[in-house]
CSV table of C-alpha atoms and ligand atoms in Angstrom, one decimal:
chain,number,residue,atom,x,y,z
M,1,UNK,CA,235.2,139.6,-20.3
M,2,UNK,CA,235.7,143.5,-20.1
M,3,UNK,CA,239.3,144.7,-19.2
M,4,UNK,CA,240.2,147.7,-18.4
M,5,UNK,CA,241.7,148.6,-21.8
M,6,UNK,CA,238.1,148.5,-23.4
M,7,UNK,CA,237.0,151.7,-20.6
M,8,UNK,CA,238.5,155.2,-21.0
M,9,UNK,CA,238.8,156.6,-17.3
M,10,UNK,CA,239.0,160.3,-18.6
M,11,UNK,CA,237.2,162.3,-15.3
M,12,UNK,CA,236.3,158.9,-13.7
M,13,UNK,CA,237.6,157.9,-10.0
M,14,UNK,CA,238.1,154.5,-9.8
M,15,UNK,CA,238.0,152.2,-7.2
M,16,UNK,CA,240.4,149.5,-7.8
M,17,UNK,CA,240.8,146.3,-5.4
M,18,UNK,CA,244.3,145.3,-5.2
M,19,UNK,CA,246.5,142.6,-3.5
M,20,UNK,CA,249.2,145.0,-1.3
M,21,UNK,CA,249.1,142.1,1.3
M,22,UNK,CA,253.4,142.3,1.4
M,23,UNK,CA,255.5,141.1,3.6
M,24,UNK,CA,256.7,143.7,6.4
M,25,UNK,CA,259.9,143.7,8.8
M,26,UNK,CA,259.6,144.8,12.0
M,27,UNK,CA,260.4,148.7,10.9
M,28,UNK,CA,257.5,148.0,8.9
M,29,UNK,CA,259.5,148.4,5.6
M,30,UNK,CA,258.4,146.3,2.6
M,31,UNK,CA,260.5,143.5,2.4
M,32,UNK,CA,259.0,142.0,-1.1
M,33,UNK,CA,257.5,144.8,-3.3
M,34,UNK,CA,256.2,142.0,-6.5
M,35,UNK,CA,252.8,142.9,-5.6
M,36,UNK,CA,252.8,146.3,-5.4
M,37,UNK,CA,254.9,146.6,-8.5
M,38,UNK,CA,252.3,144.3,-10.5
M,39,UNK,CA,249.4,146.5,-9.4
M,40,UNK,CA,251.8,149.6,-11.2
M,41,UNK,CA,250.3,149.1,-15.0
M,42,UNK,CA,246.7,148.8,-14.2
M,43,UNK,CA,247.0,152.4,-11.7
M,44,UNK,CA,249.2,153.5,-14.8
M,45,UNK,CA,246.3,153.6,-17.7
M,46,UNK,CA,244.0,155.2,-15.1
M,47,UNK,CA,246.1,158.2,-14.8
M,48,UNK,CA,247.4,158.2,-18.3
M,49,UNK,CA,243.4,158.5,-19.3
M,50,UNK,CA,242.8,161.2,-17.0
M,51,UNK,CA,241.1,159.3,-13.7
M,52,UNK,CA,241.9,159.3,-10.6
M,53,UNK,CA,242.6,156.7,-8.1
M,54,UNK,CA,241.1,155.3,-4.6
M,55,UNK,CA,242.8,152.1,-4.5
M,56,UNK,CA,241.7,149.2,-1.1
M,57,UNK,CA,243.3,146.1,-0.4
M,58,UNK,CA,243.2,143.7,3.4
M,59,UNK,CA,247.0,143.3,4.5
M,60,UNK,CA,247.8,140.7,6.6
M,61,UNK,CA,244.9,138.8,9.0
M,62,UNK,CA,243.8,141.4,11.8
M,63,UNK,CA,241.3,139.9,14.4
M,64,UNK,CA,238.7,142.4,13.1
M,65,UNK,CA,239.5,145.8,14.4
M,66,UNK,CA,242.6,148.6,13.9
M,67,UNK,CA,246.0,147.3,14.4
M,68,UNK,CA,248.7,149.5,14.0
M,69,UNK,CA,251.2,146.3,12.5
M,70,UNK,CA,248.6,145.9,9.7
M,71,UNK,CA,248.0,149.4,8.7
M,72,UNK,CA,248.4,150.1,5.3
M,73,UNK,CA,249.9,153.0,5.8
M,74,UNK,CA,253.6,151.3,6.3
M,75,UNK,CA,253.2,151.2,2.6
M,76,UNK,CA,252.8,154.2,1.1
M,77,UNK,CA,256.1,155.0,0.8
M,78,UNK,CA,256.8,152.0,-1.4
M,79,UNK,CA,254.0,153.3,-3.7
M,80,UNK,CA,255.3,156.3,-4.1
M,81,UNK,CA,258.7,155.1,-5.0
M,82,UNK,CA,257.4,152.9,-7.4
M,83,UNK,CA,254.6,154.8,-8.9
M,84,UNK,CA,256.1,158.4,-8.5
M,85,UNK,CA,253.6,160.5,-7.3
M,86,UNK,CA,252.5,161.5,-3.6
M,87,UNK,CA,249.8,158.8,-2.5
M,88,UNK,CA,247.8,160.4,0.3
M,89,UNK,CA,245.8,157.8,2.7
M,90,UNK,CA,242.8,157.6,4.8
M,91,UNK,CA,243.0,156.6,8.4
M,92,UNK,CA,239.8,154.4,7.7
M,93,UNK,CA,237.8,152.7,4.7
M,94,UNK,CA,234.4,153.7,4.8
M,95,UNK,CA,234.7,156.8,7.8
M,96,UNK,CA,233.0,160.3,6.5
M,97,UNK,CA,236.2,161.7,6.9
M,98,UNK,CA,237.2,158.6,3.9
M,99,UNK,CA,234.4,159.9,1.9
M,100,UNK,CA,235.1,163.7,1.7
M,101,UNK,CA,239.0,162.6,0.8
M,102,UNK,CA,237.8,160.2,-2.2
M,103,UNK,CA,235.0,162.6,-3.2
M,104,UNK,CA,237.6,165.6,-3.3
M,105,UNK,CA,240.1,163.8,-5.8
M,106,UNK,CA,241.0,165.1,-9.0
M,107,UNK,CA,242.2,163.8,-11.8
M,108,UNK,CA,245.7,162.0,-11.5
M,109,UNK,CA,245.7,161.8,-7.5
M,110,UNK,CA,245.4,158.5,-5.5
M,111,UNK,CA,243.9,157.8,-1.9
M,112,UNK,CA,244.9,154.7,-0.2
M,113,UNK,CA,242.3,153.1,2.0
M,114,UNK,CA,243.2,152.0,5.3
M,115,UNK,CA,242.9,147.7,5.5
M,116,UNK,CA,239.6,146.6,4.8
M,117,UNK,CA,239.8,143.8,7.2
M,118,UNK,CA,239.9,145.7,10.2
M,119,UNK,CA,236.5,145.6,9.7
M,120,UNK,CA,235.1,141.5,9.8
M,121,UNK,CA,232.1,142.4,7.5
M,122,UNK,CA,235.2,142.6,4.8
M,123,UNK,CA,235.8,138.4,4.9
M,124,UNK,CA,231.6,138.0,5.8
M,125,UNK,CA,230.8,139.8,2.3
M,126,UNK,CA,228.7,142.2,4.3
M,127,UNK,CA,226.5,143.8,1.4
M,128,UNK,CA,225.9,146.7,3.2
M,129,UNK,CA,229.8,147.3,4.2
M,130,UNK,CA,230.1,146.3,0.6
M,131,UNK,CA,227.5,149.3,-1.0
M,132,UNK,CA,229.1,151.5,1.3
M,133,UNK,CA,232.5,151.1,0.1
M,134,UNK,CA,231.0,151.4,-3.7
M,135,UNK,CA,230.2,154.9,-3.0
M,136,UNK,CA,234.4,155.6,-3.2
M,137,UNK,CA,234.4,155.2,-6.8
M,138,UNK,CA,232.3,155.6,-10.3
M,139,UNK,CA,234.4,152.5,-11.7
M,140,UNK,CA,235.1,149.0,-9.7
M,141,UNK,CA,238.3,147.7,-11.1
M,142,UNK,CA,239.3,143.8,-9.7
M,143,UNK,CA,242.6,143.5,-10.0
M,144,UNK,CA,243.4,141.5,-6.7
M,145,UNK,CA,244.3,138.2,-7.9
M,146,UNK,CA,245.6,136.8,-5.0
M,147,UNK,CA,242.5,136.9,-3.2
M,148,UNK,CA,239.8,136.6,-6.3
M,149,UNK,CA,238.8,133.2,-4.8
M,150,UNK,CA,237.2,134.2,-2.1
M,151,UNK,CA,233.7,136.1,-2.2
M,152,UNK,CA,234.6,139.1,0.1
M,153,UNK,CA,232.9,142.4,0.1
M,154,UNK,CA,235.5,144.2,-2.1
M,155,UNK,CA,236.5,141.0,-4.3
M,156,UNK,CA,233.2,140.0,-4.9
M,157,UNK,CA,229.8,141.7,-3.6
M,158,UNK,CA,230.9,145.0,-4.1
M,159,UNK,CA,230.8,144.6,-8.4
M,160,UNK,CA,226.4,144.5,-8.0
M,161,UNK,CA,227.0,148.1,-7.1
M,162,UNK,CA,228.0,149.1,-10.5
M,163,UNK,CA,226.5,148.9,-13.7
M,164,UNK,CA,227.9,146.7,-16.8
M,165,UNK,CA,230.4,149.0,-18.4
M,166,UNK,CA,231.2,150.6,-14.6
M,167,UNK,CA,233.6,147.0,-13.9
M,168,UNK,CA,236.4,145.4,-15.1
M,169,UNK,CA,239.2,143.2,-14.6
M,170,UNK,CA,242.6,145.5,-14.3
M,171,UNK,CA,245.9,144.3,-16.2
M,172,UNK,CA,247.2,141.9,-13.3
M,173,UNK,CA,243.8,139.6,-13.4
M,174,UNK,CA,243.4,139.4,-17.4
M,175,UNK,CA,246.7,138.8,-17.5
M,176,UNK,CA,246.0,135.8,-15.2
M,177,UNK,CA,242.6,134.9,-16.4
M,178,UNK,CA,243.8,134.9,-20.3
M,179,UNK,CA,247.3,132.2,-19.1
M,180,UNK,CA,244.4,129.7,-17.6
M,181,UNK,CA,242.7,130.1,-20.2
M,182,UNK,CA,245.1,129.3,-22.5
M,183,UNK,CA,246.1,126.0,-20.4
M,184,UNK,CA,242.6,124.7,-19.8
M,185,UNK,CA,240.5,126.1,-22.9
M,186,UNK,CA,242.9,126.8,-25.9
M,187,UNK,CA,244.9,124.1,-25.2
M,188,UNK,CA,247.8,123.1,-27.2
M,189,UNK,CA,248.8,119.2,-27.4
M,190,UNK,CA,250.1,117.4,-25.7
M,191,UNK,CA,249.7,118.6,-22.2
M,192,UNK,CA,251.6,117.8,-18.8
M,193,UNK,CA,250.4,118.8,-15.7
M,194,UNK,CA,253.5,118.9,-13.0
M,195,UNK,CA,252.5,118.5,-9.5
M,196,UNK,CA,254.0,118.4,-6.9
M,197,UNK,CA,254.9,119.6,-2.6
M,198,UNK,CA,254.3,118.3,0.3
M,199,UNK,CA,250.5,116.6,0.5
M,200,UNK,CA,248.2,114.7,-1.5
M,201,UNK,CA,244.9,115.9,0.7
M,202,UNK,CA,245.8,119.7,-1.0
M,203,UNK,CA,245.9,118.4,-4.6
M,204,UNK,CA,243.1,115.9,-5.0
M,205,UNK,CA,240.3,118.4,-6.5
M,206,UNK,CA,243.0,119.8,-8.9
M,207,UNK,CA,244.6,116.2,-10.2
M,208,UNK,CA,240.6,115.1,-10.7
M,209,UNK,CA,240.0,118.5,-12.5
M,210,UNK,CA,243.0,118.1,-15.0
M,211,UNK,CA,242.8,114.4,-15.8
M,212,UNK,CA,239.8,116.3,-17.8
M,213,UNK,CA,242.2,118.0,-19.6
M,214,UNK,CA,245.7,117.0,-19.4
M,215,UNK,CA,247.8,113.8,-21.6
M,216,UNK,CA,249.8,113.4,-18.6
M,217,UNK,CA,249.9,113.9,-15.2
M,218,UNK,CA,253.5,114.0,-13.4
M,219,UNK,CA,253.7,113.4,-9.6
M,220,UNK,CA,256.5,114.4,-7.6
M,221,UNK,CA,257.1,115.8,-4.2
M,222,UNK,CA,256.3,114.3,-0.7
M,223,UNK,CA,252.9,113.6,-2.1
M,224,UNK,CA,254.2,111.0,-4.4
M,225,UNK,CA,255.1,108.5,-1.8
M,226,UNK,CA,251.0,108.2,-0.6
M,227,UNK,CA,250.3,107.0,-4.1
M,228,UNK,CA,254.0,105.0,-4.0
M,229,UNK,CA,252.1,103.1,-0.8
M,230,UNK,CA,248.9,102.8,-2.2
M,231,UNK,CA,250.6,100.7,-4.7
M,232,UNK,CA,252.0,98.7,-2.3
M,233,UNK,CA,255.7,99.7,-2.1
M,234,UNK,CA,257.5,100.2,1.2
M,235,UNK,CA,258.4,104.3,2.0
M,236,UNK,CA,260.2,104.0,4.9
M,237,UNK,CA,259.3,107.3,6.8
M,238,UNK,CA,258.5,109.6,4.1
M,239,UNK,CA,255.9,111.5,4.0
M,240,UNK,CA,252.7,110.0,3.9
M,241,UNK,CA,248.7,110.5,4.7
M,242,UNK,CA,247.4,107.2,5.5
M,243,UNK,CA,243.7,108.3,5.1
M,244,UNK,CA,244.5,108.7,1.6
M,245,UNK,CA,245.6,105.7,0.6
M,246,UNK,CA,242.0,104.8,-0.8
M,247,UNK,CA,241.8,108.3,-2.6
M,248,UNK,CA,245.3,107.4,-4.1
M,249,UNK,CA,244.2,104.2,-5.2
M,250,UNK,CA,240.7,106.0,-6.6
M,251,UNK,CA,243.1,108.7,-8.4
M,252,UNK,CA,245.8,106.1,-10.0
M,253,UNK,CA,242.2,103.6,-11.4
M,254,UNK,CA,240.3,106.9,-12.5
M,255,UNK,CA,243.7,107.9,-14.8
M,256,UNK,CA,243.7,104.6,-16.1
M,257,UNK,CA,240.7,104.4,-17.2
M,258,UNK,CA,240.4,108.1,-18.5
M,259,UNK,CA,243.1,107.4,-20.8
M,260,UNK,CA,245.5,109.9,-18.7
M,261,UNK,CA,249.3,109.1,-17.9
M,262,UNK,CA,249.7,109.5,-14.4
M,263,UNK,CA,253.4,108.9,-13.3
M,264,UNK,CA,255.0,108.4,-10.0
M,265,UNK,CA,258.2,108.7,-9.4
M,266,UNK,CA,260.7,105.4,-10.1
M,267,UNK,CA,263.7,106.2,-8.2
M,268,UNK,CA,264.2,108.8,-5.2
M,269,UNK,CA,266.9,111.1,-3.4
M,270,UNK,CA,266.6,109.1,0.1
M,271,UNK,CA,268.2,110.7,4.0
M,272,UNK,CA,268.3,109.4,7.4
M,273,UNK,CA,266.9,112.6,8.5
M,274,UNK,CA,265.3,116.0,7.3
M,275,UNK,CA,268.5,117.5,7.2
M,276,UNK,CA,270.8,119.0,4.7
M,277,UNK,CA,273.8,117.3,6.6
M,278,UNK,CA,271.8,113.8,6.7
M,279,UNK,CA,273.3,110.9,4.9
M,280,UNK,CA,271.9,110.5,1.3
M,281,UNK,CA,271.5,107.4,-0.8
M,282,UNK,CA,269.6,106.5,-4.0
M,283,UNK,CA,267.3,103.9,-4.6
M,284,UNK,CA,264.1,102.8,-6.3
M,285,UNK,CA,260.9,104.6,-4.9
M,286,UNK,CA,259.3,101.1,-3.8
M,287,UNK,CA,262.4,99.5,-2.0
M,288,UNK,CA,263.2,102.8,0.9
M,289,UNK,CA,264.6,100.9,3.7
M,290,UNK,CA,263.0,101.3,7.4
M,291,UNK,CA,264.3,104.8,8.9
M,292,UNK,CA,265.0,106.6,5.8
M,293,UNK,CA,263.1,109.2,3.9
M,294,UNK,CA,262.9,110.5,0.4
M,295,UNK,CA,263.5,113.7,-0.3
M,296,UNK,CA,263.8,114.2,-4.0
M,297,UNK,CA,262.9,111.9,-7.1
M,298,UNK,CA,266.0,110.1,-8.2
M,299,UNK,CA,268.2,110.2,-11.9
M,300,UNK,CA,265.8,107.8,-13.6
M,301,UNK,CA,262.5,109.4,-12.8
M,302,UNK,CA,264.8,113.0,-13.8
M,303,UNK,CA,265.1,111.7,-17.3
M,304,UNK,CA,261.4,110.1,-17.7
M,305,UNK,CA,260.3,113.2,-16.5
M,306,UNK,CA,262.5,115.4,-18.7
M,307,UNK,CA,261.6,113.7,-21.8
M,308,UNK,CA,257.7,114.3,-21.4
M,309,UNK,CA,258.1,117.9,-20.6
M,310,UNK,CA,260.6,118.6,-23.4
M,311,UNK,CA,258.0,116.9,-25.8
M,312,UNK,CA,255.0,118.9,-24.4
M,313,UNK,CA,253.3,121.8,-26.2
M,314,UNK,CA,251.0,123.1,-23.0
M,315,UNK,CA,252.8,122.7,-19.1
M,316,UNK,CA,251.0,123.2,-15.9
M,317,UNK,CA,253.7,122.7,-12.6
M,318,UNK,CA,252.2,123.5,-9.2
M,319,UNK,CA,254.9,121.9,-6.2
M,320,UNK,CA,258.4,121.1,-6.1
M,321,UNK,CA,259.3,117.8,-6.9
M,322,UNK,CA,261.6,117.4,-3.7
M,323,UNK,CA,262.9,119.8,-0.9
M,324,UNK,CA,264.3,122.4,-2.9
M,325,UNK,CA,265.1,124.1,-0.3
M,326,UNK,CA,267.7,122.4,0.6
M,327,UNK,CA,271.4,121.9,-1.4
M,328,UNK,CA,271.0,118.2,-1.3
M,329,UNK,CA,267.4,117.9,-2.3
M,330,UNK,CA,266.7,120.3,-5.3
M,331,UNK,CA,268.5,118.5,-7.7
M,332,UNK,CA,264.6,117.0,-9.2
M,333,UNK,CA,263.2,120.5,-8.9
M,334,UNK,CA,265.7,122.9,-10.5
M,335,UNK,CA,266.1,119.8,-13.6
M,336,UNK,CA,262.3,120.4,-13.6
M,337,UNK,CA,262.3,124.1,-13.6
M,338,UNK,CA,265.4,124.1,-16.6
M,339,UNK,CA,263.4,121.3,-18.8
M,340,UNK,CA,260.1,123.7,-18.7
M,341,UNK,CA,262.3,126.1,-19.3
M,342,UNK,CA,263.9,124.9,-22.6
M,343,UNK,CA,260.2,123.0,-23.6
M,344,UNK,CA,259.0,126.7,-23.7
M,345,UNK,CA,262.5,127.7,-25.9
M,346,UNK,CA,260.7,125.1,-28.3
M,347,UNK,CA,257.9,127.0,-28.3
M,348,UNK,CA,255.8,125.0,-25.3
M,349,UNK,CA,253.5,127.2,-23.5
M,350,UNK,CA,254.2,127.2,-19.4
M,351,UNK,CA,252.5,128.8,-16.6
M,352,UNK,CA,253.7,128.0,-13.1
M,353,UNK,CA,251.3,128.8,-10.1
M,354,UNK,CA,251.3,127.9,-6.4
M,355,UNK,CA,253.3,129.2,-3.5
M,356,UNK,CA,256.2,127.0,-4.0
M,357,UNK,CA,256.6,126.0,-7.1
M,358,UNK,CA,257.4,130.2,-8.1
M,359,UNK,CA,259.9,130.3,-5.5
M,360,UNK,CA,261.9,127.3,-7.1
M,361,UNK,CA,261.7,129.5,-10.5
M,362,UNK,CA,262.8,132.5,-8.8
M,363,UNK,CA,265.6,131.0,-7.2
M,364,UNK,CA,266.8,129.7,-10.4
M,365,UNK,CA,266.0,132.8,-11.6
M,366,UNK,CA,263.9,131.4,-14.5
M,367,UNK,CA,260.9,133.8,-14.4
M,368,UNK,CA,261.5,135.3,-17.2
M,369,UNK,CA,262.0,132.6,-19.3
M,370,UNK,CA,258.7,130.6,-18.8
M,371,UNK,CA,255.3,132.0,-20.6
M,372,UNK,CA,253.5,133.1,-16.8
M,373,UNK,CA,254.2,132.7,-13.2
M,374,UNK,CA,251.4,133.7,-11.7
M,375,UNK,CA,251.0,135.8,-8.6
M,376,UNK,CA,248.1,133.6,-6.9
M,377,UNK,CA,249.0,130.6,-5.2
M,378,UNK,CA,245.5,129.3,-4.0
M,379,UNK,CA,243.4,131.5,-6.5
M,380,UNK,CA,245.3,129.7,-9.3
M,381,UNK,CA,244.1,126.0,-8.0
M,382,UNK,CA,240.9,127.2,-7.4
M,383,UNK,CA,239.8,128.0,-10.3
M,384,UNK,CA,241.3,125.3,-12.1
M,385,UNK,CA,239.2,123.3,-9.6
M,386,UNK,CA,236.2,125.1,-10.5
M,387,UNK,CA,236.4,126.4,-13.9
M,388,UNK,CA,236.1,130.2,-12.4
M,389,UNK,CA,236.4,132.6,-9.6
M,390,UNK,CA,234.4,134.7,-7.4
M,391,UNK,CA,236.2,137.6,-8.3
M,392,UNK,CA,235.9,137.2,-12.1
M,393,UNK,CA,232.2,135.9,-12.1
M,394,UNK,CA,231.0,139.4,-10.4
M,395,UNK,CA,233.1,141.0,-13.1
M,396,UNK,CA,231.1,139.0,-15.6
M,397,UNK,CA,227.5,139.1,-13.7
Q,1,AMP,P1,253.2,122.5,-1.0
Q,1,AMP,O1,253.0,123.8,-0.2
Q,1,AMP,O2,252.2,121.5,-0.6
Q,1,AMP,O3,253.3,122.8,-2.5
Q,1,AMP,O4,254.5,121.9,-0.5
Q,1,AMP,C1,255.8,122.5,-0.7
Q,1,AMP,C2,256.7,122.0,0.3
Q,1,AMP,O5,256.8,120.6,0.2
Q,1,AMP,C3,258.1,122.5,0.2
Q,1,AMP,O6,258.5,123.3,1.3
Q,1,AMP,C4,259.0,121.3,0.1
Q,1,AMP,O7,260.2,121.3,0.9
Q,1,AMP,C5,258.1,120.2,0.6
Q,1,AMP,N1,258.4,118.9,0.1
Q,1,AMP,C6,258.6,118.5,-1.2
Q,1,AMP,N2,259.0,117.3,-1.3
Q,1,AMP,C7,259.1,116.8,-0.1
Q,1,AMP,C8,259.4,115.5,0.5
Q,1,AMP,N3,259.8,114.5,-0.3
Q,1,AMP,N4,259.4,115.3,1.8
Q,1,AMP,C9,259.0,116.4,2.6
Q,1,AMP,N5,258.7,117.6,2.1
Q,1,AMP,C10,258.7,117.8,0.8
């Protein structure tokens, strides 16, 4: 896979695709700058060689044409600040007037494109939007992980416009590609694959994908009470998707005879209602009476739990085990998040992906001491789903 250490940018303009889709107030001031801050290594070699910089990304989801609370020009300040040079911007991506301020760039200067999807052939993968948006740069660098599973224009088609040695994966998306990797391909023994949140119907391709590859599988979450049904135990009003009942049933049978541990939850956090304030009681996961719901997996399944991560050498953990976001329910999560934690002490390799299971390690502000969180959410699933990504195959191709 080339990277962008293997090219020297000396004299080249490169056109790097990056995730800037960050969360805005309404002053329009960045409220959450990770992305931008991630994308800081990859624009770093490129001026340290001697390149300079047209850098696009989509922000937000306009309806297809200019609207002033997605402009990306809200956030050229906060590259600036971070970066430390004067970012200049262009009102539109692929306008003549675009063209003559990427064409006129020397070396160590950036232009910021204005948001690609204000035009819809961005999301359409519009080859010709695609070629015309080549023409900003002598070298396509990907480095947009967040949105590397879909096959847009600039994520995708746009990589058949340059020649083999012209593309490359930028710091952010090797980094990401090389932790998968790691997981699913150079995979150390034994292996637990956490999963957890709120539904079964998002996590069916990914559980099927890693009972390929994983010893154990541990279920937690509101998704665990589906399978706790399936089985035949009474959830009160958890959460549940009756129209999966049978794909429970097909999930727990395929484990079994695949050789995988799959685990539900024995014991759970149980309230009257979805409410910090509600009353709380423990029981076993089978026996929740009429009315009440659970919220978090209980002491027992805590310790079970516990003792297969501690004694795992790879981890996987996409979903909270509970509602962590609330005092009362995130006892299962933050034990979770600590027990990866001191697994990888022991020298366990972790990577934590999806939406909500990062936020549980940043609010236990255990980033740092896990081997990768990564920064894509549904890219992450996907291509543990399907062995790759859009946005790395045109890198390859
Ligand atoms: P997901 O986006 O599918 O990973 O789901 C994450 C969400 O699931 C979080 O906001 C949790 O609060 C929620 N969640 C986790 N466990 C439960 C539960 N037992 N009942 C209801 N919601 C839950």
């Amino acid at each position: 896979m080339q990277t962008i250490d293997s090219l020297n940018f000396s004299g080249k303009r490169a056109l790097i695709r990056v995730d800037f889709n960050v969360p805005l107030n309404e002053n329009f001031d960045v409220t959450d700058n990770t992305r931008i801050k991630a994308a800081i290594p990859t624009l770093k070699k490129i001026l340290n060689d001697g390149g300079s910089i047209v850098l696009m990304s989509h922000l937000g989801r306009p309806k297809g044409g200019p609207e002033n609370k997605f402009s990306l020009k809200h956030i050229v300040n906060e590259v600036n600040k971070l970066l430390g040079t004067n970012v200049s911007f262009a009102d539109d991506c692929i306008s003549e007037n675009a063209f003559a301020q990427s064409s006129s760039l020397k070396a160590g200067e950036i232009l910021l494109l204005e948001n690609l999807r204000f035009y819809k052939e961005e999301e359409k993968g519009d080859e010709t939007f695609a070629q015309k948006l080549s023409k900003h740069g002598d070298v396509y660098v990907n480095d947009a992980f967040g949105t590397a599973h879909r096959a847009h224009a600039s994520t995708a088609v746009i990589a058949k416009f340059f020649k083999p040695g012209s593309k490359c994966l930028g710091y952010v998306m090797a980094g990401e590609v090389a932790s998968i990797n790691k997981v699913l391909n150079d995979t150390q023994k034994p292996f637990t694959a956490i999963i957890g949140g709120a539904k079964v119907s998002d996590k069916i391709l990914i559980i099927e994908q890693l009972m390929n590859k994983a010893d154990t599988i541990l279920i937690g979450g509101g998704m665990a009470f589906t399978f706790v049904k399936a089985m035949g135990g009474s959830i009160g009003k958890s959460l549940c998707e009756e129209d999966r009942l049978e794909t429970a049933r097909e999930l727990l049978n395929k484990a079994k005879s695949k050789g995988v541990n799959l685990f539900i939850p024995s014991d759970a956090i149980i309230a009257d209602n979805f409410s910090n304030d509600a009353k709380t009681n423990e029981v076993n996961i089978e026996t929740i009476p009429d009315g009440w719901m659970g919220l978090d997996i209980g002491r027992k399944t805590i310790e079970q739990f516990g003792e297969v991560i501690k004694n795992s050498k790879t981890i996987l953990w996409n979903g909270p085990m509970g509602v962590f976001e609330m005092s009362n329910f995130e006892k299962g999560t933050k034990q979770i998040a600590f027990d990866i934690v001191e697994a990888t002490k022991n020298g366990a390799y972790s990577l934590i992906g999806g939406g909500d299971s990062v936020a549980a390690i940043n609010k236990y502000a255990l980033a740092n001491k896990v081997s990768y969180v990564s920064t894509g959410g549904g890219a992450l699933l996907e291509y543990i789903e399907q062995g790759s990504l859009p946005g790395v195959k045109a890198i390859e191709g």
